[in-house]
Amino acid sequence: MRWNPKSKPNPEKVHELKSALQVDEIIASLLVQRGVETFDQAKTFFRPTLSDLHNPYLMKDMDKAVFRIEHAITNNENILVFGDYDVDGTTAVSLVSSYLRSYYPNVATYIPDRYAEGYGISYVGIDYAEDNDISLIIALDCGIKSMEHVAYAKAKNIDFIICDHHRPGDILPEAVAVLDPKRADCSYPYDELCGCGVGFKLVQALAENRNQTIQDLIGYLDLVATAIAADIVPITGENRVLAKFGLEVINSNPRPGIKALITSSIRSKSSGQNVKKKVLTITDVVFIVAPRINAAGRIKHGNEAVALLTEYDLEQAEQFAAEIEQHNSDRKELDKQITKEALLQIEENNEQTRFSTVVYQENWHKGVIGIVASRLVENYYRPTIVFTKSSEKLAASARSVKGFDIYNALEACAEHLDQFGGHMYAAGMTLSEENYENFKNAFEKVVQETIHPDVLTPEILYDAEINFSEIHPKLMRVLKQFEPFGPENMTPLFLAKDLKDSGFAKTLGAEDEHLKAYIKQGHSDSFGAIGFELGKKLDEVIHKKKFDAIFSLEENEWKDTVTLQLQFRDIQASNG
């Protein structure tokens, strides 16, 4: 593991903010690292309000979208709310459809089948709209590059409103309205919304048109927060506001579907997360709520997720949640088994020392190969592609390591591929089976020639070096106000040097996989520390050896007593 500090913030700005806020230097430094440099910016960061949300009509084409929807309602048209099968798509469909149905009945939903139709707007979905006399489709979390699909629908007298957050191409679909803050000609102040976030802006605009206020929409924010967490978008600006208030809804009065999911996860032994604690965080949503919603589309159908999230009867929601819990359990078993088979394949082929991982088996479940690719990256830290059979072709999911652009690598191997798409760290592709070996060899060659050797070692970036004398309850109280954490506002990580165990270090877990210790630095007070998956480093801690650690700070509640605890991310022997 490589340890590196994040870029140091401007010391003058740190000093100015420290004086303005009357806080410790380490807090001011953390804030400036996150782009918070003035008193007013700090006020917005620490005390976000719903009034910080932008006017939805600042988004290009919003007026056209609202006009077309209101026109459809006036003329008693049938409306179809269409979305992707992942968390962002299904929450977006649930949000927009449930809002429209609150005052207009002629609203249907459609989630494409992951395997029969694939990602995005489908011809099958448009045909479904035609067969059911639907004249307006609202597409969420997809559609920004669906020029041919929109034209196909137009020929059938079906209009489209596109609500997407992916980067557009040079040409936009000829839809009635295209809502996407990443449009080059869109001056909306914040362009990092997820698909559900764009859907919420549409609902916000519709609500304003009906003389409703943001207070009338708070009940929908549990869906938006779930999508923000799952889609790994920056939790800055407008996303920070939506996530904060959405988490409050999740913790106080969630919709029956989310409440039932949380309850079923507590009952299930398959959940390794501690969901019984009082307040759920973004991390809890990522690891507890999101995988269960995703499991519906991976194992059965995304429609099940929408049915759960739009159900208002708790008893019925609990039945839906129990079914999805089973899907999630099945998904976990599948990814565990396939990962085991893939690791065995790497060993049998003597490929442990390659620069890339490319594996294939025809009966691997297509719904979990992306998860398996991520698992393989955890084992062999290198660009990874997992193939399975899909109809007459091979389909794959790819995952990269920090600092290596897997999309560019695929582009260099394009002659062997039928199609591919994605971004720097994740991609999907299809190819003909006879091209598999040639592609595998070409990909390995490209990675070997272009990857920097350092990139093949995992890196951990820490925010600041800290002494134990600076760690106190007041610091923790302020750090808690940095929540919700997520991309561009990650949980602060600290480096502390020359630490010693107080003599109580031990391993925990069925396989001694975790590390528990009580740590001192010089003559400081000792702090409890936990290191998940660091049990193998016990020898570096015992016998009062000096070591350095990167850790986050957290509160540990035990028998109604709350204490500060370090959560180790990594440890290594001190140089001194």
Coordinates of C-alpha atoms in Angstrom, one line a residue:
M1 CA 0.0 0.0 0.0
R2 CA 1.4 3.4 -1.0
W3 CA 0.8 6.3 1.5
N4 CA 0.6 9.8 0.1
P5 CA -0.7 13.1 1.5
K6 CA -3.5 15.0 -0.3
S7 CA -2.4 18.4 -1.7
K8 CA -1.7 20.8 1.1
P9 CA -4.2 23.7 1.1
N10 CA -3.0 27.3 0.8
P11 CA -1.7 28.3 4.3
E12 CA -2.9 31.9 4.1
K13 CA -6.5 30.7 3.3
V14 CA -6.3 28.2 6.2
H15 CA -5.2 31.0 8.6
E16 CA -7.9 33.3 7.4
L17 CA -10.6 30.7 7.8
K18 CA -9.3 29.6 11.2
S19 CA -9.6 33.2 12.4
A20 CA -13.0 33.7 10.8
L21 CA -14.5 30.5 12.2
Q22 CA -12.5 30.4 15.5
V23 CA -11.7 26.7 14.9
D24 CA -8.6 24.5 15.2
E25 CA -6.1 24.8 12.3
I26 CA -6.7 21.1 11.4
I27 CA -10.5 21.9 10.8
A28 CA -9.7 24.9 8.8
S29 CA -7.2 22.9 6.7
L30 CA -9.8 20.2 6.0
L31 CA -12.3 22.8 4.9
V32 CA -10.0 24.5 2.5
Q33 CA -9.1 21.2 1.0
R34 CA -12.8 20.8 0.3
G35 CA -13.1 24.1 -1.4
V36 CA -14.6 25.9 1.6
E37 CA -12.6 29.1 2.0
T38 CA -14.9 31.8 3.5
F39 CA -17.2 32.2 6.4
D40 CA -20.3 32.2 4.1
Q41 CA -19.1 29.1 2.3
A42 CA -18.6 27.4 5.7
K43 CA -22.1 28.4 6.8
T44 CA -23.5 26.8 3.7
F45 CA -21.4 23.7 4.2
F46 CA -22.2 23.2 7.8
R47 CA -25.8 24.4 7.7
P48 CA -27.3 23.6 4.3
T49 CA -31.0 24.5 3.8
L50 CA -33.6 23.6 1.2
S51 CA -33.5 27.2 0.1
D52 CA -30.0 26.5 -1.2
L53 CA -31.5 24.4 -4.0
H54 CA -31.4 26.1 -7.4
N55 CA -34.4 27.3 -9.4
P56 CA -35.3 24.2 -11.6
Y57 CA -36.2 26.5 -14.5
L58 CA -32.5 27.4 -14.8
M59 CA -32.1 24.1 -16.5
K60 CA -32.3 24.2 -20.3
D61 CA -35.6 23.0 -21.7
M62 CA -37.3 22.7 -18.2
D63 CA -40.1 25.1 -19.4
K64 CA -40.7 22.9 -22.4
A65 CA -40.8 19.7 -20.3
V66 CA -43.3 21.2 -17.9
F67 CA -45.5 22.5 -20.7
R68 CA -45.6 19.2 -22.5
I69 CA -46.5 17.3 -19.3
E70 CA -49.2 19.7 -18.4
H71 CA -50.5 19.5 -22.0
A72 CA -50.7 15.7 -21.7
I73 CA -52.6 16.0 -18.4
T74 CA -55.0 18.6 -19.8
N75 CA -55.7 16.3 -22.8
N76 CA -56.0 13.1 -20.8
E77 CA -53.0 11.5 -22.5
N78 CA -51.3 8.3 -21.2
I79 CA -47.8 9.0 -19.8
L80 CA -45.0 6.4 -19.5
V81 CA -42.2 6.9 -17.0
F82 CA -39.1 5.0 -18.3
G83 CA -35.9 4.4 -16.5
D84 CA -32.7 2.3 -16.2
Y85 CA -32.7 -0.9 -14.0
D86 CA -30.1 0.2 -11.5
V87 CA -30.7 2.2 -8.3
D88 CA -30.5 5.6 -9.9
G89 CA -33.0 4.6 -12.6
T90 CA -35.5 2.8 -10.4
T91 CA -35.5 5.5 -7.7
A92 CA -36.0 8.1 -10.5
V93 CA -38.9 6.2 -12.0
S94 CA -40.4 5.7 -8.5
L95 CA -40.1 9.4 -7.7
V96 CA -41.5 10.9 -10.9
S97 CA -44.3 8.4 -11.3
S98 CA -45.4 8.6 -7.7
Y99 CA -45.4 12.4 -7.9
L100 CA -47.5 12.5 -11.1
R101 CA -49.9 9.9 -9.8
S102 CA -50.6 12.0 -6.7
Y103 CA -52.8 14.1 -9.0
Y104 CA -53.1 12.3 -12.3
P105 CA -54.0 8.6 -12.8
N106 CA -52.9 7.9 -16.4
V107 CA -49.2 7.1 -15.5
A108 CA -47.5 3.8 -16.2
T109 CA -43.9 2.8 -15.5
Y110 CA -41.4 0.8 -17.5
I111 CA -38.0 -0.7 -16.6
P112 CA -36.2 -2.5 -19.4
D113 CA -35.2 -6.1 -18.9
R114 CA -31.4 -6.2 -18.1
Y115 CA -30.8 -9.2 -20.3
A116 CA -33.5 -9.1 -23.0
E117 CA -33.3 -5.3 -23.7
G118 CA -30.1 -4.1 -22.1
Y119 CA -29.3 -0.6 -20.8
G120 CA -31.3 2.5 -21.8
I121 CA -34.3 3.3 -24.0
S122 CA -35.3 0.2 -25.9
Y123 CA -37.4 -0.4 -29.0
V124 CA -39.4 -3.0 -27.0
G125 CA -40.3 -0.3 -24.5
I126 CA -41.4 2.1 -27.3
D127 CA -43.5 -0.7 -28.8
Y128 CA -45.1 -1.2 -25.4
A129 CA -46.0 2.4 -25.3
E130 CA -47.6 2.3 -28.7
D131 CA -49.5 -0.9 -27.8
N132 CA -50.9 0.9 -24.7
D133 CA -51.9 4.2 -26.4
I134 CA -49.1 6.1 -24.7
S135 CA -48.2 9.4 -26.3
L136 CA -45.5 10.8 -23.9
I137 CA -42.5 9.0 -22.5
I138 CA -40.4 10.6 -19.7
A139 CA -37.0 8.8 -19.8
L140 CA -34.9 9.0 -16.6
D141 CA -31.2 8.3 -16.1
C142 CA -30.9 7.4 -19.8
G143 CA -31.6 8.6 -23.3
I144 CA -29.0 11.4 -23.9
K145 CA -27.5 9.4 -26.9
S146 CA -30.7 7.7 -28.0
M147 CA -31.2 9.6 -31.3
E148 CA -32.5 6.6 -33.2
H149 CA -34.9 5.4 -30.5
V150 CA -36.4 8.9 -30.1
A151 CA -36.8 9.1 -33.9
Y152 CA -38.5 5.7 -33.9
A153 CA -40.9 6.9 -31.3
K154 CA -41.6 10.1 -33.1
A155 CA -42.6 8.1 -36.2
K156 CA -45.3 6.5 -34.0
N157 CA -46.5 9.9 -32.7
I158 CA -44.9 9.3 -29.3
D159 CA -43.0 12.3 -27.7
F160 CA -40.0 12.0 -25.4
I161 CA -38.8 14.1 -22.5
I162 CA -35.2 13.1 -21.7
C163 CA -33.9 13.5 -18.1
D164 CA -30.3 12.4 -18.0
H165 CA -27.0 13.2 -16.3
H166 CA -24.5 11.4 -18.6
R167 CA -22.3 13.4 -20.9
P168 CA -24.0 14.1 -24.2
G169 CA -22.5 13.6 -27.6
D170 CA -22.3 16.3 -30.3
I171 CA -25.9 15.7 -31.4
L172 CA -28.9 15.6 -29.0
P173 CA -32.0 13.4 -29.5
E174 CA -34.9 15.3 -31.2
A175 CA -37.0 15.1 -28.0
V176 CA -39.6 17.6 -26.9
A177 CA -37.2 18.5 -24.0
V178 CA -33.7 17.3 -23.1
L179 CA -32.9 17.9 -19.4
D180 CA -29.2 17.3 -18.7
P181 CA -27.1 19.8 -16.7
K182 CA -24.0 18.5 -18.7
R183 CA -25.4 19.9 -21.9
A184 CA -22.9 22.4 -23.4
D185 CA -25.7 25.0 -23.8
C186 CA -27.1 24.5 -20.3
S187 CA -26.2 27.2 -17.8
Y188 CA -27.6 25.3 -14.8
P189 CA -25.3 26.1 -11.8
Y190 CA -24.6 22.5 -10.8
D191 CA -23.8 19.7 -13.2
E192 CA -23.1 16.8 -10.9
L193 CA -26.8 15.7 -10.3
C194 CA -27.5 12.0 -10.6
G195 CA -30.4 10.8 -12.8
C196 CA -32.8 10.8 -9.9
G197 CA -31.6 14.3 -9.0
V198 CA -32.5 15.5 -12.5
G199 CA -35.9 13.8 -12.1
F200 CA -36.4 15.7 -8.8
K201 CA -35.7 19.0 -10.5
L202 CA -38.4 18.1 -13.0
V203 CA -40.8 17.4 -10.1
Q204 CA -39.7 20.6 -8.4
A205 CA -40.6 22.6 -11.5
L206 CA -44.0 20.8 -11.9
A207 CA -44.7 21.5 -8.2
E208 CA -43.9 25.2 -8.6
N209 CA -46.2 25.3 -11.6
R210 CA -48.9 23.9 -9.3
N211 CA -48.2 26.4 -6.5
Q212 CA -46.6 23.8 -4.3
T213 CA -43.4 24.6 -2.3
I214 CA -40.2 22.5 -1.6
Q215 CA -41.8 21.6 1.7
D216 CA -44.4 19.5 -0.2
L217 CA -41.6 17.5 -1.8
I218 CA -39.5 16.5 1.3
G219 CA -41.1 13.0 1.4
Y220 CA -39.5 12.2 -2.0
L221 CA -35.9 13.0 -0.8
D222 CA -35.3 9.5 0.6
L223 CA -35.3 8.3 -3.0
V224 CA -32.9 11.1 -4.1
A225 CA -30.5 10.4 -1.2
T226 CA -30.5 6.7 -2.0
A227 CA -29.7 7.4 -5.7
I228 CA -26.9 9.9 -4.8
A229 CA -25.3 7.4 -2.5
A230 CA -25.5 4.5 -5.0
D231 CA -24.4 6.4 -8.1
I232 CA -21.2 7.7 -6.3
V233 CA -21.7 11.3 -7.5
P234 CA -19.9 14.1 -5.7
I235 CA -21.7 15.1 -2.4
T236 CA -21.1 18.8 -2.9
G237 CA -23.3 21.7 -3.7
E238 CA -26.9 20.7 -4.4
N239 CA -26.2 17.0 -3.9
R240 CA -25.0 17.8 -0.4
V241 CA -28.4 19.5 0.4
L242 CA -30.4 16.7 -1.2
A243 CA -28.4 14.0 0.6
K244 CA -28.6 15.7 4.0
F245 CA -32.3 16.2 3.9
G246 CA -32.9 12.8 2.3
L247 CA -31.0 11.1 5.0
E248 CA -33.2 12.9 7.6
V249 CA -36.3 11.4 5.8
I250 CA -34.7 7.9 5.8
N251 CA -34.0 8.2 9.5
S252 CA -37.3 9.7 10.6
N253 CA -40.1 8.9 8.2
P254 CA -39.0 6.8 5.2
R255 CA -41.4 5.5 2.6
P256 CA -42.7 2.0 3.4
G257 CA -40.5 0.4 0.8
I258 CA -37.2 1.7 2.2
K259 CA -38.4 1.1 5.8
A260 CA -39.2 -2.5 4.8
L261 CA -35.8 -2.9 3.1
I262 CA -33.9 -1.7 6.2
T263 CA -36.0 -4.0 8.5
S264 CA -35.5 -7.0 6.3
S265 CA -31.7 -6.4 6.2
I266 CA -31.7 -6.3 10.0
R267 CA -33.5 -9.7 10.1
S268 CA -31.1 -11.1 7.5
K269 CA -27.9 -12.7 8.6
S270 CA -26.5 -11.9 5.2
S271 CA -26.0 -8.2 6.2
G272 CA -22.6 -7.6 7.7
Q273 CA -23.3 -4.0 8.4
N274 CA -24.5 -2.7 11.8
V275 CA -27.9 -1.4 10.8
K276 CA -29.3 -1.3 14.4
K277 CA -27.5 1.9 15.2
K278 CA -29.7 4.9 15.7
V279 CA -28.7 7.0 12.6
L280 CA -28.1 5.6 9.1
T281 CA -25.4 7.3 7.1
I282 CA -24.7 7.5 3.4
T283 CA -22.3 4.6 3.9
D284 CA -25.2 2.5 5.3
V285 CA -27.3 3.4 2.3
V286 CA -24.5 2.4 0.0
F287 CA -24.0 -1.0 1.6
I288 CA -27.5 -1.9 2.9
V289 CA -30.2 -0.2 0.8
A290 CA -28.6 0.2 -2.6
P291 CA -27.4 -3.5 -3.1
R292 CA -30.9 -4.8 -2.4
I293 CA -32.6 -2.4 -4.9
N294 CA -29.9 -3.4 -7.4
A295 CA -30.4 -7.1 -6.7
A296 CA -33.9 -6.9 -8.2
G297 CA -32.6 -5.9 -11.6
R298 CA -29.6 -8.3 -11.4
I299 CA -31.4 -11.4 -10.4
K300 CA -35.1 -10.9 -11.5
H301 CA -36.4 -7.6 -12.8
G302 CA -36.1 -3.9 -12.0
N303 CA -39.9 -3.6 -11.9
E304 CA -39.7 -5.3 -8.5
A305 CA -37.7 -2.4 -7.1
V306 CA -40.2 0.1 -8.5
A307 CA -43.1 -1.8 -7.0
L308 CA -41.4 -1.8 -3.6
L309 CA -40.4 1.9 -3.7
T310 CA -43.9 3.1 -4.8
E311 CA -45.9 0.8 -2.4
Y312 CA -47.7 2.8 0.4
D313 CA -49.0 -0.2 2.3
L314 CA -46.3 -1.3 4.8
E315 CA -47.5 -5.0 5.0
Q316 CA -47.3 -5.3 1.2
A317 CA -44.0 -3.5 1.1
E318 CA -42.6 -6.0 3.6
Q319 CA -43.6 -8.9 1.3
F320 CA -41.8 -7.2 -1.6
A321 CA -38.8 -6.5 0.6
A322 CA -38.7 -10.2 1.6
E323 CA -38.5 -11.2 -2.0
I324 CA -35.8 -8.7 -2.8
E325 CA -33.9 -9.9 0.3
Q326 CA -33.9 -13.3 -1.2
H327 CA -32.6 -11.9 -4.5
N328 CA -29.8 -10.2 -2.7
S329 CA -28.9 -13.4 -0.9
D330 CA -28.9 -15.2 -4.2
R331 CA -26.7 -12.4 -5.7
K332 CA -24.2 -12.7 -2.9
E333 CA -24.0 -16.5 -3.3
L334 CA -23.5 -16.1 -7.1
D335 CA -20.8 -13.5 -6.8
K336 CA -19.0 -15.5 -4.1
Q337 CA -19.0 -18.7 -6.2
I338 CA -18.1 -17.0 -9.5
T339 CA -15.2 -15.1 -7.8
K340 CA -13.9 -18.4 -6.4
E341 CA -14.1 -19.9 -9.9
A342 CA -12.4 -16.9 -11.5
L343 CA -9.5 -16.9 -9.0
L344 CA -9.0 -20.6 -9.6
Q345 CA -9.0 -20.0 -13.4
I346 CA -6.2 -17.4 -12.9
E347 CA -4.1 -19.9 -10.9
E348 CA -4.7 -22.8 -13.3
N349 CA -3.6 -20.6 -16.2
N350 CA -0.5 -19.4 -14.2
E351 CA -1.6 -15.8 -14.7
Q352 CA -0.9 -14.4 -11.2
T353 CA 1.9 -12.1 -12.4
R354 CA 0.2 -10.6 -15.5
F355 CA -0.5 -6.9 -15.8
S356 CA -4.2 -7.5 -16.3
T357 CA -6.9 -10.0 -15.5
V358 CA -9.2 -11.3 -18.2
V359 CA -11.3 -14.4 -17.4
Y360 CA -14.3 -16.1 -19.0
Q361 CA -16.8 -18.9 -18.4
E362 CA -19.9 -19.3 -20.4
N363 CA -22.3 -20.0 -17.5
W364 CA -21.4 -17.1 -15.2
H365 CA -24.4 -14.9 -14.3
K366 CA -24.3 -11.7 -16.4
G367 CA -26.0 -9.8 -13.5
V368 CA -23.0 -10.1 -11.2
I369 CA -19.9 -10.1 -13.4
G370 CA -19.3 -6.4 -12.6
I371 CA -19.3 -7.2 -8.9
V372 CA -16.9 -10.1 -9.6
A373 CA -14.6 -7.9 -11.5
S374 CA -14.4 -5.6 -8.5
R375 CA -13.7 -8.6 -6.2
L376 CA -10.8 -9.7 -8.5
V377 CA -9.3 -6.2 -8.4
E378 CA -9.3 -6.5 -4.6
N379 CA -7.3 -9.8 -5.0
Y380 CA -5.0 -8.8 -7.9
Y381 CA -4.8 -5.1 -8.0
R382 CA -4.8 -4.6 -11.8
P383 CA -7.2 -3.8 -14.7
T384 CA -9.8 -6.6 -14.8
I385 CA -12.4 -7.9 -17.3
V386 CA -14.9 -10.7 -16.6
F387 CA -16.6 -12.3 -19.6
T388 CA -19.7 -14.5 -19.8
K389 CA -21.9 -15.9 -22.7
S390 CA -24.8 -13.7 -23.7
S391 CA -26.8 -15.1 -26.6
E392 CA -24.4 -15.7 -29.4
K393 CA -21.8 -13.2 -28.1
L394 CA -19.5 -12.8 -25.1
A395 CA -20.4 -9.9 -22.8
A396 CA -18.1 -8.4 -20.2
S397 CA -17.7 -5.9 -17.3
A398 CA -14.4 -4.2 -16.8
R399 CA -13.0 -2.5 -13.7
S400 CA -9.8 -0.5 -13.5
V401 CA -7.4 0.6 -10.8
K402 CA -6.8 4.2 -9.8
G403 CA -4.7 6.1 -12.4
F404 CA -5.4 3.8 -15.3
D405 CA -7.9 4.6 -18.1
I406 CA -9.5 1.3 -19.0
Y407 CA -11.7 3.0 -21.7
N408 CA -8.6 4.1 -23.6
A409 CA -7.1 0.6 -23.3
L410 CA -10.3 -0.8 -24.8
E411 CA -10.2 1.7 -27.6
A412 CA -6.7 0.4 -28.4
C413 CA -8.2 -3.1 -28.7
A414 CA -11.3 -2.0 -30.6
E415 CA -10.5 -4.2 -33.6
H416 CA -11.4 -7.3 -31.5
L417 CA -14.6 -5.9 -30.1
D418 CA -18.1 -5.7 -31.4
Q419 CA -19.0 -2.7 -29.2
F420 CA -17.9 -1.2 -25.9
G421 CA -18.7 1.8 -23.7
G422 CA -17.9 3.2 -20.3
H423 CA -15.5 5.6 -18.7
M424 CA -12.0 5.6 -17.1
Y425 CA -12.7 3.1 -14.3
A426 CA -15.6 1.0 -15.5
A427 CA -16.7 -0.3 -18.9
G428 CA -18.8 -2.9 -20.7
M429 CA -18.3 -4.7 -24.0
T430 CA -19.3 -7.5 -26.3
L431 CA -17.3 -9.6 -28.7
S432 CA -17.5 -12.7 -30.8
E433 CA -16.2 -15.9 -29.0
E434 CA -13.6 -16.5 -31.7
N435 CA -12.0 -13.1 -30.9
Y436 CA -11.7 -13.7 -27.1
E437 CA -8.1 -15.0 -27.0
N438 CA -6.9 -12.3 -29.4
F439 CA -8.5 -9.6 -27.4
K440 CA -7.1 -11.0 -24.1
N441 CA -3.6 -11.0 -25.5
A442 CA -4.0 -7.5 -27.0
F443 CA -5.4 -6.1 -23.8
E444 CA -2.6 -7.5 -21.8
K445 CA -0.1 -6.0 -24.2
V446 CA -1.7 -2.6 -24.1
V447 CA -1.8 -2.6 -20.3
Q448 CA 1.8 -3.8 -20.0
E449 CA 3.0 -1.0 -22.3
T450 CA 1.0 1.9 -20.9
I451 CA 0.5 1.3 -17.1
H452 CA 2.8 3.0 -14.7
P453 CA 4.3 0.4 -12.3
D454 CA 3.2 2.5 -9.2
V455 CA -0.4 2.2 -10.3
L456 CA -0.3 -1.5 -9.7
T457 CA 0.1 -0.9 -6.0
P458 CA -3.0 0.5 -4.1
E459 CA -2.7 4.0 -2.9
I460 CA -4.2 5.6 0.3
L461 CA -4.4 9.4 0.5
Y462 CA -4.6 11.0 3.9
D463 CA -5.8 14.5 4.6
A464 CA -3.4 15.6 7.4
E465 CA -0.9 14.4 9.9
I466 CA -2.2 14.6 13.5
N467 CA -0.9 14.2 17.0
F468 CA -3.0 12.4 19.6
S469 CA -2.9 15.6 21.7
E470 CA -5.1 17.2 19.0
I471 CA -7.7 14.5 19.2
H472 CA -10.6 15.4 21.5
P473 CA -14.4 15.3 21.7
K474 CA -14.7 18.9 20.3
L475 CA -12.8 17.8 17.2
M476 CA -15.1 14.8 16.7
R477 CA -18.2 17.1 17.2
V478 CA -17.0 19.3 14.3
L479 CA -16.0 16.4 12.1
K480 CA -19.5 14.9 12.4
Q481 CA -20.8 18.1 10.9
F482 CA -18.8 17.4 7.8
E483 CA -21.4 14.7 7.0
P484 CA -22.8 13.4 4.7
F485 CA -19.5 12.0 3.4
G486 CA -19.0 10.9 -0.1
P487 CA -16.9 11.8 -3.3
E488 CA -15.1 15.2 -2.9
N489 CA -16.0 15.2 0.8
M490 CA -14.7 11.8 1.9
T491 CA -14.3 10.9 5.6
P492 CA -11.1 12.7 6.7
L493 CA -8.1 10.4 7.0
F494 CA -5.3 11.2 9.4
L495 CA -1.7 10.0 9.7
A496 CA -0.2 9.5 13.2
K497 CA 3.4 8.4 13.7
D498 CA 5.4 6.6 16.4
L499 CA 2.4 4.8 18.0
K500 CA 2.5 1.9 20.5
D501 CA 0.0 -0.6 21.6
S502 CA -0.8 -0.6 25.3
G503 CA -0.4 -4.3 25.5
F504 CA -3.9 -5.4 24.6
A505 CA -3.7 -5.9 20.8
K506 CA -5.5 -9.0 19.5
T507 CA -7.3 -10.3 16.4
L508 CA -11.1 -10.6 16.1
G509 CA -13.4 -12.5 13.7
A510 CA -13.9 -16.1 12.8
E511 CA -10.7 -16.1 10.8
D512 CA -8.8 -13.6 12.9
E513 CA -9.2 -11.1 10.1
H514 CA -9.7 -8.0 12.2
L515 CA -7.3 -6.1 14.5
K516 CA -8.3 -4.6 17.9
A517 CA -5.8 -2.5 20.0
Y518 CA -5.5 0.3 22.5
I519 CA -3.0 2.8 21.2
K520 CA -0.7 5.5 22.7
Q521 CA 1.5 8.2 21.2
G522 CA 4.2 9.2 23.7
H523 CA 2.6 10.1 27.0
S524 CA -0.9 10.8 25.5
D525 CA -4.1 9.2 26.5
S526 CA -4.7 5.8 24.8
F527 CA -7.4 5.4 22.2
G528 CA -9.2 2.2 21.2
A529 CA -8.6 1.2 17.6
I530 CA -10.2 -1.2 15.2
G531 CA -8.7 -2.3 11.9
F532 CA -11.1 -4.3 9.6
E533 CA -9.2 -6.9 7.5
L534 CA -6.0 -5.9 9.2
G535 CA -5.6 -8.9 11.5
K536 CA -2.7 -10.1 9.4
K537 CA -0.7 -7.0 10.7
L538 CA -0.9 -8.0 14.4
D539 CA 2.8 -8.8 14.4
E540 CA 3.6 -5.2 13.5
V541 CA 1.7 -4.0 16.6
I542 CA 2.5 -6.4 19.5
H543 CA 5.5 -6.2 21.8
K544 CA 5.2 -2.4 21.9
K545 CA 6.8 -2.0 18.5
K546 CA 6.5 1.5 17.1
F547 CA 4.3 1.9 14.1
D548 CA 2.5 4.5 12.0
A549 CA -1.2 4.4 11.1
I550 CA -3.7 6.0 8.7
F551 CA -7.1 6.1 10.3
S552 CA -10.4 7.9 10.5
L553 CA -12.1 9.0 13.8
E554 CA -15.4 7.6 14.9
E555 CA -17.6 7.3 18.0
N556 CA -17.9 3.9 19.6
E557 CA -21.0 3.3 21.6
W558 CA -20.9 0.5 24.2
K559 CA -23.3 0.0 27.1
D560 CA -24.6 3.6 26.8
T561 CA -21.0 5.0 26.9
V562 CA -19.6 6.9 23.9
T563 CA -15.8 7.0 23.3
L564 CA -13.6 8.2 20.5
Q565 CA -12.1 5.3 18.5
L566 CA -9.6 5.1 15.6
Q567 CA -10.6 3.1 12.6
F568 CA -7.3 1.9 11.0
R569 CA -7.1 2.0 7.2
D570 CA -3.5 0.8 7.2
I571 CA -0.5 0.4 9.5
Q572 CA 3.2 0.0 9.0
A573 CA 6.4 -0.1 11.0
S574 CA 7.8 3.4 12.0
N575 CA 11.0 4.5 10.3
G576 CA 12.5 5.6 13.6

